[in-house]
XYZ file of C-alpha atoms in Angstrom:
236
model
C 107.918 115.272 186.488
C 109.857 118.547 186.813
C 108.246 121.700 185.342
C 111.478 122.179 183.397
C 111.138 118.735 181.816
C 107.468 119.246 180.993
C 108.264 122.488 179.179
C 111.087 120.888 177.223
C 108.961 117.910 176.167
C 106.329 120.295 174.808
C 108.956 121.875 172.577
C 111.573 119.286 171.642
C 109.540 117.356 169.059
C 109.118 120.535 167.033
C 112.854 121.306 166.944
C 115.244 120.048 164.285
C 118.850 119.261 165.137
C 121.065 122.146 163.934
C 124.348 121.855 162.032
C 126.444 123.544 164.687
C 126.666 123.828 168.474
C 126.074 127.006 170.443
C 128.248 127.953 173.414
C 126.946 129.636 176.558
C 128.355 132.194 178.993
C 127.645 131.366 182.657
C 128.039 134.297 185.030
C 130.810 132.595 187.013
C 133.080 132.853 183.970
C 132.889 136.406 182.696
C 136.266 137.319 181.224
C 135.465 135.764 177.851
C 132.118 135.094 176.236
C 131.058 131.657 175.043
C 133.119 129.738 177.556
C 130.877 126.766 178.328
C 129.121 123.969 176.513
C 125.713 123.065 177.888
C 122.718 120.964 176.965
C 119.488 119.654 178.441
C 119.757 118.569 182.074
C 117.758 115.827 183.767
C 117.466 112.019 183.685
C 115.336 112.087 180.529
C 118.137 113.817 178.669
C 121.907 114.075 179.283
C 122.006 113.177 182.992
C 121.633 109.367 183.208
C 122.700 109.253 186.858
C 120.696 112.172 188.215
C 119.609 111.630 191.829
C 116.827 112.930 194.038
C 119.172 115.783 194.974
C 119.025 116.915 191.348
C 115.402 117.966 191.807
C 116.867 121.196 193.183
C 119.425 121.571 190.382
C 120.079 125.165 189.305
C 120.162 123.941 185.684
C 116.420 123.301 185.846
C 115.535 126.572 187.561
C 115.774 130.318 186.989
C 116.999 131.442 183.592
C 116.983 127.851 182.351
C 113.198 128.207 182.053
C 113.600 131.050 179.550
C 112.441 129.872 176.094
C 115.593 131.045 174.303
C 117.861 129.296 176.829
C 115.868 126.071 176.661
C 115.901 126.175 172.871
C 119.703 126.446 172.837
C 119.988 123.522 175.258
C 117.562 121.460 173.172
C 119.499 122.071 169.955
C 122.839 121.166 171.504
C 121.348 117.979 172.941
C 119.727 116.941 169.661
C 122.932 117.476 167.703
C 125.263 115.626 170.084
C 122.722 112.812 170.349
C 122.665 112.525 166.559
C 126.470 112.492 166.382
C 126.501 109.784 169.048
C 123.880 107.680 167.270
C 125.794 107.777 163.974
C 129.245 107.765 165.653
C 130.364 110.898 163.827
C 133.335 111.354 166.132
C 135.449 113.589 163.901
C 132.520 115.878 163.129
C 131.571 116.122 166.810
C 135.144 117.066 167.759
C 135.328 119.663 164.985
C 132.045 121.296 165.964
C 132.965 121.460 169.651
C 136.348 122.988 168.814
C 134.575 125.726 166.863
C 132.730 127.039 169.931
C 135.825 127.418 172.119
C 137.162 130.996 171.794
C 140.691 131.255 170.384
C 141.807 133.310 173.390
C 139.948 131.272 176.009
C 141.749 130.807 179.310
C 139.290 128.302 180.732
C 136.275 126.388 179.496
C 133.567 124.691 181.517
C 132.056 121.507 180.161
C 128.374 121.346 181.148
C 127.097 124.344 183.009
C 123.976 122.301 182.296
C 124.008 118.579 181.476
C 126.419 115.670 181.992
C 128.343 112.906 180.230
C 125.842 110.368 178.911
C 128.036 107.634 177.366
C 131.660 106.573 176.867
C 131.746 107.742 173.256
C 130.989 111.268 174.419
C 133.794 111.102 177.011
C 136.259 110.205 174.250
C 135.022 113.069 172.077
C 135.827 115.613 174.771
C 139.205 113.959 175.390
C 140.126 114.621 171.774
C 138.856 118.213 171.954
C 140.912 118.897 175.077
C 144.046 117.381 173.552
C 143.746 119.761 170.629
C 143.290 122.804 172.911
C 146.152 122.247 175.346
C 146.263 126.024 175.894
C 142.901 125.980 177.688
C 142.018 124.714 181.180
C 138.891 122.545 181.045
C 136.856 121.504 184.084
C 133.586 119.755 184.816
C 131.408 118.062 187.428
C 129.730 114.690 186.888
C 127.404 112.136 188.435
C 127.992 109.653 185.613
C 130.167 107.421 187.766
C 129.428 104.362 185.610
C 131.429 105.725 182.680
C 135.149 105.390 181.928
C 136.776 108.784 182.445
C 140.352 107.554 181.970
C 140.696 109.226 178.524
C 139.991 112.565 180.235
C 141.588 112.284 183.664
C 145.059 111.623 182.236
C 145.057 115.031 180.519
C 146.999 117.761 182.320
C 144.614 120.562 181.305
C 141.449 118.819 182.544
C 140.020 118.749 186.080
C 137.193 116.414 187.116
C 134.906 116.710 190.144
C 132.520 114.025 191.380
C 129.148 115.617 192.123
C 128.303 113.900 195.401
C 125.135 113.865 197.480
C 123.443 111.700 200.095
C 121.878 109.518 197.407
C 125.019 108.611 195.449
C 127.748 108.962 198.077
C 128.763 105.290 198.051
C 129.256 105.326 194.276
C 130.931 108.741 194.450
C 133.533 107.484 196.926
C 134.409 104.552 194.656
C 134.662 106.910 191.695
C 136.969 109.318 193.518
C 139.201 106.470 194.654
C 139.425 105.215 191.080
C 140.681 108.559 189.751
C 142.328 109.997 192.857
C 145.816 110.038 191.307
C 144.512 112.389 188.650
C 143.279 114.856 191.283
C 139.573 113.960 191.124
C 137.731 114.954 194.303
C 134.206 115.344 195.654
C 131.996 118.303 194.847
C 129.199 118.133 197.419
C 125.914 119.817 196.661
C 123.422 121.290 196.642
C 124.423 121.463 200.320
C 122.264 122.910 203.151
C 123.714 126.138 204.587
C 123.400 125.112 208.235
C 124.658 121.561 207.859
C 128.224 120.789 208.916
C 130.357 120.244 205.842
C 132.183 116.918 205.247
C 135.679 116.374 206.568
C 138.569 117.719 204.461
C 136.258 120.058 202.535
C 135.929 123.765 201.867
C 132.995 125.862 200.688
C 132.870 127.411 197.236
C 133.538 131.105 198.008
C 130.868 132.312 195.590
C 128.158 130.345 197.432
C 129.273 131.884 200.747
C 129.320 135.331 199.079
C 132.995 135.853 199.922
C 133.405 136.735 196.264
C 130.792 137.895 193.780
C 129.221 135.358 191.450
C 130.208 137.381 188.400
C 133.551 136.043 187.260
C 133.925 133.887 190.390
C 135.746 131.059 188.631
C 138.485 133.373 187.325
C 138.980 134.845 190.782
C 139.006 131.498 192.589
C 140.421 128.899 190.168
C 140.224 126.136 192.825
C 138.001 123.975 190.634
C 139.827 124.852 187.436
C 143.526 124.194 188.014
C 144.356 120.506 188.283
C 145.431 119.494 191.812
C 145.463 123.099 193.030
C 143.546 122.134 196.165
C 143.697 118.938 198.212
C 140.262 119.458 199.730
C 136.826 118.544 198.460
C 134.476 121.349 197.420
C 131.079 122.135 198.943
C 128.493 124.048 196.906
C 125.827 125.514 199.158
C 122.211 125.577 198.024
C 121.295 128.476 195.801
Protein backbone atom coordinates (compact mmCIF):
# COMPACT_ATOMS: atom_id res chain seq x y z
CA UNK A 1 0.00 0.00 0.00
CA UNK A 2 1.26 3.50 -0.88
CA UNK A 3 2.57 5.67 1.99
CA UNK A 4 0.11 8.32 0.81
CA UNK A 5 -2.81 5.91 1.19
CA UNK A 6 -1.65 4.72 4.60
CA UNK A 7 -1.52 8.30 5.87
CA UNK A 8 -4.96 9.08 4.51
CA UNK A 9 -6.52 5.96 6.04
CA UNK A 10 -5.15 6.97 9.44
CA UNK A 11 -6.96 10.29 9.16
CA UNK A 12 -10.12 9.85 7.10
CA UNK A 13 -12.26 8.11 9.73
CA UNK A 14 -11.83 11.09 12.04
CA UNK A 15 -12.97 13.63 9.43
CA UNK A 16 -16.56 14.69 8.90
CA UNK A 17 -17.82 15.62 5.45
CA UNK A 18 -18.00 19.44 5.18
CA UNK A 19 -20.88 21.48 3.75
CA UNK A 20 -18.84 23.04 0.97
CA UNK A 21 -16.01 22.16 -1.41
CA UNK A 22 -12.58 23.76 -1.37
CA UNK A 23 -10.75 24.67 -4.58
CA UNK A 24 -7.00 24.34 -5.07
CA UNK A 25 -4.38 26.31 -6.98
CA UNK A 26 -1.87 24.11 -8.84
CA UNK A 27 1.32 25.88 -9.86
CA UNK A 28 0.73 25.29 -13.57
CA UNK A 29 -2.27 27.63 -13.41
CA UNK A 30 -1.17 30.78 -11.64
CA UNK A 31 -3.10 33.70 -13.11
CA UNK A 32 -6.11 33.14 -10.85
CA UNK A 33 -6.31 31.43 -7.49
CA UNK A 34 -8.65 28.53 -6.80
CA UNK A 35 -8.70 27.23 -10.35
CA UNK A 36 -8.87 23.47 -9.82
CA UNK A 37 -11.03 20.93 -8.07
CA UNK A 38 -9.15 18.03 -6.52
CA UNK A 39 -9.78 15.13 -4.19
CA UNK A 40 -8.12 11.97 -2.93
CA UNK A 41 -6.17 10.07 -5.58
CA UNK A 42 -5.64 6.31 -5.73
CA UNK A 43 -7.68 3.15 -6.38
CA UNK A 44 -9.09 3.14 -2.85
CA UNK A 45 -10.63 6.55 -3.45
CA UNK A 46 -11.55 8.47 -6.63
CA UNK A 47 -9.37 6.60 -9.15
CA UNK A 48 -11.16 3.30 -9.91
CA UNK A 49 -8.98 2.57 -12.95
CA UNK A 50 -5.57 3.45 -11.53
CA UNK A 51 -2.79 1.30 -13.00
CA UNK A 52 0.66 0.22 -11.89
CA UNK A 53 1.97 3.39 -13.55
CA UNK A 54 0.00 5.38 -10.99
CA UNK A 55 2.37 4.24 -8.25
CA UNK A 56 4.57 7.12 -9.41
CA UNK A 57 1.70 9.62 -9.58
CA UNK A 58 2.62 13.17 -8.57
CA UNK A 59 -0.73 13.40 -6.75
CA UNK A 60 0.54 10.94 -4.15
CA UNK A 61 3.95 12.55 -3.71
CA UNK A 62 5.49 15.85 -2.65
CA UNK A 63 3.13 18.46 -1.27
CA UNK A 64 0.25 15.99 -1.38
CA UNK A 65 1.75 14.44 1.77
CA UNK A 66 1.32 17.73 3.65
CA UNK A 67 -1.39 17.31 6.33
CA UNK A 68 -3.32 20.43 5.28
CA UNK A 69 -3.34 19.37 1.61
CA UNK A 70 -4.44 15.83 2.45
CA UNK A 71 -7.17 17.15 4.73
CA UNK A 72 -8.57 19.31 1.92
CA UNK A 73 -8.53 16.34 -0.46
CA UNK A 74 -10.21 14.13 2.14
CA UNK A 75 -13.01 16.64 2.74
CA UNK A 76 -13.72 17.11 -0.95
CA UNK A 77 -13.82 13.35 -1.45
CA UNK A 78 -16.14 12.75 1.50
CA UNK A 79 -18.57 15.44 0.37
CA UNK A 80 -18.78 14.38 -3.29
CA UNK A 81 -19.11 10.75 -2.19
CA UNK A 82 -22.02 11.71 0.06
CA UNK A 83 -23.70 13.68 -2.74
CA UNK A 84 -23.25 10.67 -5.02
CA UNK A 85 -24.66 8.23 -2.47
CA UNK A 86 -27.78 10.34 -1.93
CA UNK A 87 -27.95 11.54 -5.57
CA UNK A 88 -28.01 15.20 -4.57
CA UNK A 89 -27.26 16.33 -8.10
CA UNK A 90 -28.52 19.91 -7.83
CA UNK A 91 -26.64 20.50 -4.58
CA UNK A 92 -23.43 19.03 -6.01
CA UNK A 93 -23.66 21.29 -9.08
CA UNK A 94 -24.33 24.35 -6.92
CA UNK A 95 -21.40 23.68 -4.61
CA UNK A 96 -18.98 23.09 -7.49
CA UNK A 97 -20.11 26.29 -9.19
CA UNK A 98 -19.32 28.21 -6.01
CA UNK A 99 -15.61 27.33 -6.13
CA UNK A 100 -15.04 28.50 -9.71
CA UNK A 101 -13.85 32.14 -9.67
CA UNK A 102 -16.15 34.60 -11.45
CA UNK A 103 -13.27 35.84 -13.60
CA UNK A 104 -11.73 32.42 -14.25
CA UNK A 105 -10.29 31.90 -17.72
CA UNK A 106 -9.64 28.19 -17.30
CA UNK A 107 -10.39 25.53 -14.73
CA UNK A 108 -8.75 22.15 -14.29
CA UNK A 109 -10.89 19.27 -13.09
CA UNK A 110 -8.78 16.96 -10.92
CA UNK A 111 -5.26 18.11 -10.33
CA UNK A 112 -5.65 15.12 -8.02
CA UNK A 113 -8.31 12.43 -8.46
CA UNK A 114 -10.50 11.16 -11.31
CA UNK A 115 -14.09 10.49 -12.38
CA UNK A 116 -15.44 7.62 -10.30
CA UNK A 117 -18.96 7.05 -11.71
CA UNK A 118 -21.36 8.20 -14.43
CA UNK A 119 -23.40 10.34 -12.04
CA UNK A 120 -20.30 12.40 -11.31
CA UNK A 121 -19.62 12.86 -15.04
CA UNK A 122 -23.13 14.28 -15.48
CA UNK A 123 -22.65 16.64 -12.54
CA UNK A 124 -19.60 18.22 -14.16
CA UNK A 125 -21.41 18.41 -17.50
CA UNK A 126 -24.06 20.57 -15.88
CA UNK A 127 -21.44 22.74 -14.15
CA UNK A 128 -19.61 23.32 -17.42
CA UNK A 129 -22.82 24.19 -19.26
CA UNK A 130 -23.53 26.88 -16.70
CA UNK A 131 -20.00 28.35 -16.99
CA UNK A 132 -19.67 28.57 -20.77
CA UNK A 133 -17.24 31.47 -20.27
CA UNK A 134 -14.60 29.15 -18.79
CA UNK A 135 -12.38 26.56 -20.52
CA UNK A 136 -12.42 23.29 -18.58
CA UNK A 137 -9.95 20.44 -19.11
CA UNK A 138 -9.07 17.15 -17.48
CA UNK A 139 -7.21 13.85 -17.79
CA UNK A 140 -8.79 10.48 -17.01
CA UNK A 141 -8.13 6.76 -16.78
CA UNK A 142 -11.80 5.98 -16.14
CA UNK A 143 -12.32 4.61 -19.63
CA UNK A 144 -15.29 2.48 -18.51
CA UNK A 145 -17.48 5.53 -17.95
CA UNK A 146 -19.71 7.40 -20.41
CA UNK A 147 -18.12 10.77 -21.14
CA UNK A 148 -20.58 11.75 -23.88
CA UNK A 149 -22.32 14.37 -21.67
CA UNK A 150 -18.95 16.13 -21.35
CA UNK A 151 -17.23 15.61 -24.69
CA UNK A 152 -20.04 17.31 -26.64
CA UNK A 153 -19.42 20.58 -24.78
CA UNK A 154 -17.38 23.17 -26.69
CA UNK A 155 -15.62 24.52 -23.58
CA UNK A 156 -14.40 21.12 -22.33
CA UNK A 157 -11.28 19.20 -23.38
CA UNK A 158 -10.67 15.57 -22.42
CA UNK A 159 -7.37 13.67 -22.42
CA UNK A 160 -6.99 9.91 -21.99
CA UNK A 161 -4.21 9.24 -19.48
CA UNK A 162 -2.42 6.38 -21.22
CA UNK A 163 0.36 4.07 -20.06
CA UNK A 164 1.76 0.64 -20.87
CA UNK A 165 -0.78 -1.03 -18.59
CA UNK A 166 -3.98 0.47 -20.03
CA UNK A 167 -2.95 1.29 -23.60
CA UNK A 168 -5.40 -1.12 -25.25
CA UNK A 169 -8.34 0.37 -23.35
CA UNK A 170 -7.01 3.90 -23.90
CA UNK A 171 -6.93 3.41 -27.68
CA UNK A 172 -10.56 2.25 -27.69
CA UNK A 173 -11.53 5.21 -25.54
CA UNK A 174 -9.80 7.72 -27.81
CA UNK A 175 -11.43 6.21 -30.88
CA UNK A 176 -14.83 6.48 -29.21
CA UNK A 177 -14.46 10.21 -28.56
CA UNK A 178 -12.06 11.20 -31.33
CA UNK A 179 -14.57 13.50 -33.05
CA UNK A 180 -14.70 15.57 -29.89
CA UNK A 181 -10.92 16.07 -29.93
CA UNK A 182 -10.04 13.52 -27.23
CA UNK A 183 -6.43 12.36 -27.49
CA UNK A 184 -3.81 10.45 -25.52
CA UNK A 185 -1.88 11.95 -22.64
CA UNK A 186 1.03 9.56 -22.09
CA UNK A 187 2.72 9.49 -18.72
CA UNK A 188 4.52 9.41 -16.46
CA UNK A 189 6.90 8.87 -19.39
CA UNK A 190 10.64 8.01 -19.09
CA UNK A 191 12.88 10.87 -20.28
CA UNK A 192 15.12 8.71 -22.47
CA UNK A 193 12.38 6.63 -24.07
CA UNK A 194 11.30 7.49 -27.61
CA UNK A 195 7.89 9.12 -27.52
CA UNK A 196 4.89 7.58 -29.36
CA UNK A 197 4.15 8.50 -32.95
CA UNK A 198 2.19 11.72 -33.56
CA UNK A 199 3.00 13.04 -30.08
CA UNK A 200 4.68 16.05 -28.53
CA UNK A 201 6.15 16.61 -25.08
CA UNK A 202 4.53 18.90 -22.53
CA UNK A 203 6.86 21.94 -22.61
CA UNK A 204 6.82 22.33 -18.83
CA UNK A 205 8.18 18.79 -18.35
CA UNK A 206 11.00 19.52 -20.82
CA UNK A 207 11.66 22.83 -19.02
CA UNK A 208 11.09 24.84 -22.20
CA UNK A 209 8.73 26.94 -20.10
CA UNK A 210 8.60 27.34 -16.34
CA UNK A 211 6.13 25.26 -14.35
CA UNK A 212 4.62 28.36 -12.79
CA UNK A 213 1.70 29.36 -14.97
CA UNK A 214 2.66 26.82 -17.66
CA UNK A 215 -0.92 26.05 -18.68
CA UNK A 216 -1.70 29.71 -19.42
CA UNK A 217 1.44 30.02 -21.52
CA UNK A 218 0.91 26.78 -23.43
CA UNK A 219 -2.86 26.20 -23.69
CA UNK A 220 -2.36 23.04 -25.80
CA UNK A 221 -4.26 20.89 -23.31
CA UNK A 222 -6.85 23.55 -22.57
CA UNK A 223 -8.27 24.71 -25.90
CA UNK A 224 -10.44 22.10 -27.59
CA UNK A 225 -8.85 20.70 -30.77
CA UNK A 226 -5.98 23.20 -30.65
CA UNK A 227 -3.45 20.45 -31.31
CA UNK A 228 -3.77 17.31 -33.42
CA UNK A 229 -0.99 15.49 -31.59
CA UNK A 230 -1.05 13.43 -28.43
CA UNK A 231 0.68 14.81 -25.34
CA UNK A 232 3.59 13.23 -23.47
CA UNK A 233 4.19 14.10 -19.81
CA UNK A 234 7.72 13.19 -18.78
CA UNK A 235 8.38 11.77 -15.33
CA UNK A 236 8.71 14.34 -12.59
